């Protein structure tokens, strides 16, 4: 029963984010994290707080991710993809590249391709990042973050048309797919017009 209620609360938090109700979304994510403090939920909480302008709270929550990852790894849980994305966004992009490369070698997938592409881009290698981003999308994924990552990689690599296509795709259907990254996608599109 706890799992079902966590799913309901998490879905409610995501819906609140989509509706632009970040303060209420923060409260819901806090409830999810209190019940199941997995890195993905702590990251969602921290990024929602960043979008709400609460940098200090976000910093405390995001600092928790590293400790959680170490505990999960010590217990044999492979979190390389999640940690690679976390490092690319909030830590060391170079470390993110190493983690994403390890994730790709251990389990090639669209998720590990996306993580590697994004980490490469954030580490200053957007052309390589775009190639991996395209690989992540090759099977037709419409994942908003995959499209956002590919769009920002294309933009950084100087591929304006591709950047515009990917970023429009990221925003299509859900213009508030992330309280942190959707506004960045919109701003990037404005610079491409």
mmCIF file of C-alpha atoms in Angstrom:
data_model
loop_
_atom_site.group_PDB
_atom_site.id
_atom_site.type_symbol
_atom_site.label_atom_id
_atom_site.label_comp_id
_atom_site.label_asym_id
_atom_site.label_seq_id
_atom_site.Cartn_x
_atom_site.Cartn_y
_atom_site.Cartn_z
ATOM 1 C CA UNK A 1 0.000 0.000 0.000
ATOM 2 C CA UNK A 2 2.841 2.425 0.751
ATOM 3 C CA UNK A 3 4.147 1.988 -2.793
ATOM 4 C CA UNK A 4 0.752 2.816 -4.301
ATOM 5 C CA UNK A 5 0.385 5.927 -2.146
ATOM 6 C CA UNK A 6 3.937 7.023 -3.076
ATOM 7 C CA UNK A 7 3.057 6.631 -6.762
ATOM 8 C CA UNK A 8 -0.053 8.739 -6.257
ATOM 9 C CA UNK A 9 1.887 11.465 -4.420
ATOM 10 C CA UNK A 10 4.681 11.423 -7.011
ATOM 11 C CA UNK A 11 2.184 11.682 -9.877
ATOM 12 C CA UNK A 12 0.445 14.534 -8.057
ATOM 13 C CA UNK A 13 3.782 16.344 -7.650
ATOM 14 C CA UNK A 14 4.571 15.929 -11.350
ATOM 15 C CA UNK A 15 1.116 17.249 -12.250
ATOM 16 C CA UNK A 16 1.582 20.266 -9.989
ATOM 17 C CA UNK A 17 4.916 20.981 -11.680
ATOM 18 C CA UNK A 18 3.209 20.747 -15.073
ATOM 19 C CA UNK A 19 0.572 23.223 -13.840
ATOM 20 C CA UNK A 20 3.267 25.618 -12.633
ATOM 21 C CA UNK A 21 2.352 25.167 -8.956
ATOM 22 C CA UNK A 22 5.920 24.725 -7.748
ATOM 23 C CA UNK A 23 5.348 25.531 -4.061
ATOM 24 C CA UNK A 24 2.771 22.783 -3.748
ATOM 25 C CA UNK A 25 4.930 20.468 -5.867
ATOM 26 C CA UNK A 26 7.826 20.989 -3.440
ATOM 27 C CA UNK A 27 5.583 19.920 -0.556
ATOM 28 C CA UNK A 28 4.479 16.806 -2.460
ATOM 29 C CA UNK A 29 8.016 15.873 -3.441
ATOM 30 C CA UNK A 30 9.054 16.281 0.199
ATOM 31 C CA UNK A 31 6.364 13.748 1.089
ATOM 32 C CA UNK A 32 7.678 11.317 -1.546
ATOM 33 C CA UNK A 33 11.261 11.772 -0.335
ATOM 34 C CA UNK A 34 10.220 11.245 3.278
ATOM 35 C CA UNK A 35 8.688 7.897 2.327
ATOM 36 C CA UNK A 36 11.154 6.748 -0.312
ATOM 37 C CA UNK A 37 14.310 8.867 -0.463
ATOM 38 C CA UNK A 38 15.617 7.557 -3.787
ATOM 39 C CA UNK A 39 18.002 9.844 -5.665
ATOM 40 C CA UNK A 40 15.577 10.407 -8.549
ATOM 41 C CA UNK A 41 12.989 11.879 -6.159
ATOM 42 C CA UNK A 42 15.533 13.928 -4.223
ATOM 43 C CA UNK A 43 16.836 15.317 -7.531
ATOM 44 C CA UNK A 44 13.275 16.147 -8.638
ATOM 45 C CA UNK A 45 12.726 17.921 -5.319
ATOM 46 C CA UNK A 46 15.993 19.848 -5.585
ATOM 47 C CA UNK A 47 15.364 20.889 -9.173
ATOM 48 C CA UNK A 48 11.814 21.981 -8.339
ATOM 49 C CA UNK A 49 13.224 24.067 -5.494
ATOM 50 C CA UNK A 50 15.791 25.603 -7.836
ATOM 51 C CA UNK A 51 12.980 26.521 -10.226
ATOM 52 C CA UNK A 52 11.093 28.085 -7.303
ATOM 53 C CA UNK A 53 14.135 30.206 -6.422
ATOM 54 C CA UNK A 54 15.023 28.300 -3.258
ATOM 55 C CA UNK A 55 18.718 27.785 -3.896
ATOM 56 C CA UNK A 56 19.687 27.071 -0.278
ATOM 57 C CA UNK A 57 17.040 24.367 0.186
ATOM 58 C CA UNK A 58 17.857 22.923 -3.213
ATOM 59 C CA UNK A 59 21.538 22.800 -2.318
ATOM 60 C CA UNK A 60 20.830 20.858 0.857
ATOM 61 C CA UNK A 61 18.620 18.373 -0.961
ATOM 62 C CA UNK A 62 21.005 17.910 -3.867
ATOM 63 C CA UNK A 63 23.895 17.351 -1.439
ATOM 64 C CA UNK A 64 21.944 14.384 -0.096
ATOM 65 C CA UNK A 65 22.090 12.686 -3.497
ATOM 66 C CA UNK A 66 25.809 11.938 -3.250
ATOM 67 C CA UNK A 67 25.388 10.229 0.114
ATOM 68 C CA UNK A 68 22.439 8.221 -1.183
ATOM 69 C CA UNK A 69 24.362 7.131 -4.253
ATOM 70 C CA UNK A 70 27.274 5.928 -2.125
ATOM 71 C CA UNK A 71 24.912 3.905 0.062
ATOM 72 C CA UNK A 72 23.165 2.362 -2.938
ATOM 73 C CA UNK A 73 26.477 1.494 -4.604
ATOM 74 C CA UNK A 74 27.783 -0.056 -1.376
ATOM 75 C CA UNK A 75 24.736 -2.312 -1.470
ATOM 76 C CA UNK A 76 25.296 -3.374 -5.072
ATOM 77 C CA UNK A 77 22.787 -1.094 -6.787
ATOM 78 C CA UNK A 78 23.980 0.251 -10.151
ATOM 79 C CA UNK A 79 23.114 3.934 -10.266
ATOM 80 C CA UNK A 80 25.603 5.019 -12.925
ATOM 81 C CA UNK A 81 23.023 6.534 -15.309
ATOM 82 C CA UNK A 82 21.279 8.531 -12.599
ATOM 83 C CA UNK A 83 24.553 9.655 -11.066
ATOM 84 C CA UNK A 84 25.987 10.578 -14.491
ATOM 85 C CA UNK A 85 23.027 12.869 -15.131
ATOM 86 C CA UNK A 86 23.248 14.291 -11.629
ATOM 87 C CA UNK A 87 26.961 15.032 -12.036
ATOM 88 C CA UNK A 88 26.392 16.571 -15.478
ATOM 89 C CA UNK A 89 23.679 18.869 -14.130
ATOM 90 C CA UNK A 90 24.797 19.618 -10.586
ATOM 91 C CA UNK A 91 28.351 18.409 -10.068
ATOM 92 C CA UNK A 92 31.313 17.434 -12.211
ATOM 93 C CA UNK A 93 30.443 16.887 -15.886
ATOM 94 C CA UNK A 94 33.791 15.118 -16.361
ATOM 95 C CA UNK A 95 32.835 12.618 -13.665
ATOM 96 C CA UNK A 96 29.446 12.378 -15.363
ATOM 97 C CA UNK A 97 31.158 11.327 -18.600
ATOM 98 C CA UNK A 98 33.112 8.583 -16.830
ATOM 99 C CA UNK A 99 29.983 7.281 -15.105
ATOM 100 C CA UNK A 100 27.942 7.379 -18.310
ATOM 101 C CA UNK A 101 30.676 5.562 -20.236
ATOM 102 C CA UNK A 102 30.710 2.882 -17.555
ATOM 103 C CA UNK A 103 26.901 2.675 -17.701
ATOM 104 C CA UNK A 104 26.992 2.290 -21.491
ATOM 105 C CA UNK A 105 29.606 -0.477 -21.302
ATOM 106 C CA UNK A 106 27.656 -2.320 -18.594
ATOM 107 C CA UNK A 107 24.200 -1.949 -20.142
ATOM 108 C CA UNK A 108 23.876 -0.193 -23.509
ATOM 109 C CA UNK A 109 20.467 1.473 -23.659
ATOM 110 C CA UNK A 110 18.743 4.662 -24.719
ATOM 111 C CA UNK A 111 19.035 5.873 -21.119
ATOM 112 C CA UNK A 112 22.792 5.343 -20.959
ATOM 113 C CA UNK A 113 23.216 6.875 -24.449
ATOM 114 C CA UNK A 114 21.264 9.947 -23.341
ATOM 115 C CA UNK A 115 23.292 10.236 -20.130
ATOM 116 C CA UNK A 116 26.556 9.955 -22.041
ATOM 117 C CA UNK A 117 25.455 12.509 -24.613
ATOM 118 C CA UNK A 118 24.382 15.006 -21.987
ATOM 119 C CA UNK A 119 27.480 14.527 -19.842
ATOM 120 C CA UNK A 120 29.729 15.007 -22.896
ATOM 121 C CA UNK A 121 27.881 18.196 -23.793
ATOM 122 C CA UNK A 122 28.122 19.565 -20.267
ATOM 123 C CA UNK A 123 31.831 18.653 -20.250
ATOM 124 C CA UNK A 124 32.375 20.891 -23.293
ATOM 125 C CA UNK A 125 32.161 18.236 -26.007
ATOM 126 C CA UNK A 126 28.773 18.991 -27.618
ATOM 127 C CA UNK A 127 29.475 17.423 -31.033
ATOM 128 C CA UNK A 128 30.161 14.077 -29.394
ATOM 129 C CA UNK A 129 27.237 14.696 -27.064
ATOM 130 C CA UNK A 130 24.885 15.292 -29.972
ATOM 131 C CA UNK A 131 25.927 12.027 -31.618
ATOM 132 C CA UNK A 132 25.033 10.150 -28.427
ATOM 133 C CA UNK A 133 21.832 12.176 -28.046
ATOM 134 C CA UNK A 134 20.785 11.136 -31.543
ATOM 135 C CA UNK A 135 21.573 7.551 -30.643
ATOM 136 C CA UNK A 136 19.280 7.844 -27.612
ATOM 137 C CA UNK A 137 16.474 9.078 -29.867
ATOM 138 C CA UNK A 138 17.118 6.642 -32.742
ATOM 139 C CA UNK A 139 14.303 4.292 -31.718
ATOM 140 C CA UNK A 140 11.771 7.129 -31.773
ATOM 141 C CA UNK A 141 11.660 8.063 -28.104
ATOM 142 C CA UNK A 142 9.626 11.157 -27.328
ATOM 143 C CA UNK A 143 11.089 11.488 -23.814
ATOM 144 C CA UNK A 144 11.096 15.190 -22.985
ATOM 145 C CA UNK A 145 14.489 15.140 -21.279
ATOM 146 C CA UNK A 146 16.122 13.125 -24.091
ATOM 147 C CA UNK A 147 14.823 15.725 -26.565
ATOM 148 C CA UNK A 148 15.913 18.595 -24.320
ATOM 149 C CA UNK A 149 19.405 17.130 -23.963
ATOM 150 C CA UNK A 150 19.708 16.565 -27.730
ATOM 151 C CA UNK A 151 18.416 20.077 -28.422
ATOM 152 C CA UNK A 152 20.834 21.750 -26.060
ATOM 153 C CA UNK A 153 23.679 19.603 -27.428
ATOM 154 C CA UNK A 154 22.763 20.584 -30.986
ATOM 155 C CA UNK A 155 22.603 24.244 -29.974
ATOM 156 C CA UNK A 156 26.026 24.066 -28.309
ATOM 157 C CA UNK A 157 27.428 22.279 -31.384
ATOM 158 C CA UNK A 158 26.103 25.008 -33.679
ATOM 159 C CA UNK A 159 23.348 22.938 -35.317
ATOM 160 C CA UNK A 160 20.547 25.493 -35.074
ATOM 161 C CA UNK A 161 17.892 23.649 -37.107
ATOM 162 C CA UNK A 162 18.377 20.399 -35.197
ATOM 163 C CA UNK A 163 18.396 22.281 -31.897
ATOM 164 C CA UNK A 164 15.110 23.949 -32.746
ATOM 165 C CA UNK A 165 13.513 20.655 -33.796
ATOM 166 C CA UNK A 166 14.586 18.824 -30.654
ATOM 167 C CA UNK A 167 13.690 21.639 -28.275
ATOM 168 C CA UNK A 168 10.248 22.068 -29.860
ATOM 169 C CA UNK A 169 9.798 18.321 -29.470
ATOM 170 C CA UNK A 170 10.774 18.533 -25.800
ATOM 171 C CA UNK A 171 8.097 21.156 -25.211
ATOM 172 C CA UNK A 172 5.418 19.552 -27.399
ATOM 173 C CA UNK A 173 2.572 17.975 -25.479
ATOM 174 C CA UNK A 174 3.916 19.186 -22.135
ATOM 175 C CA UNK A 175 5.417 22.671 -22.148
ATOM 176 C CA UNK A 176 6.162 22.285 -18.409
ATOM 177 C CA UNK A 177 7.900 18.904 -18.547
ATOM 178 C CA UNK A 178 10.372 20.169 -15.919
ATOM 179 C CA UNK A 179 10.250 23.254 -13.725
ATOM 180 C CA UNK A 180 13.963 23.752 -14.341
ATOM 181 C CA UNK A 181 14.593 22.577 -17.901
ATOM 182 C CA UNK A 182 11.383 23.578 -19.718
ATOM 183 C CA UNK A 183 12.057 27.309 -19.149
ATOM 184 C CA UNK A 184 15.636 26.779 -20.311
ATOM 185 C CA UNK A 185 14.345 25.051 -23.455
ATOM 186 C CA UNK A 186 12.014 28.002 -24.166
ATOM 187 C CA UNK A 187 14.827 30.520 -23.659
ATOM 188 C CA UNK A 188 17.134 28.514 -25.930
ATOM 189 C CA UNK A 189 14.453 28.432 -28.620
ATOM 190 C CA UNK A 190 14.149 32.215 -28.430
ATOM 191 C CA UNK A 191 17.866 32.546 -29.183
ATOM 192 C CA UNK A 192 17.444 30.281 -32.210
ATOM 193 C CA UNK A 193 14.617 32.318 -33.783
#
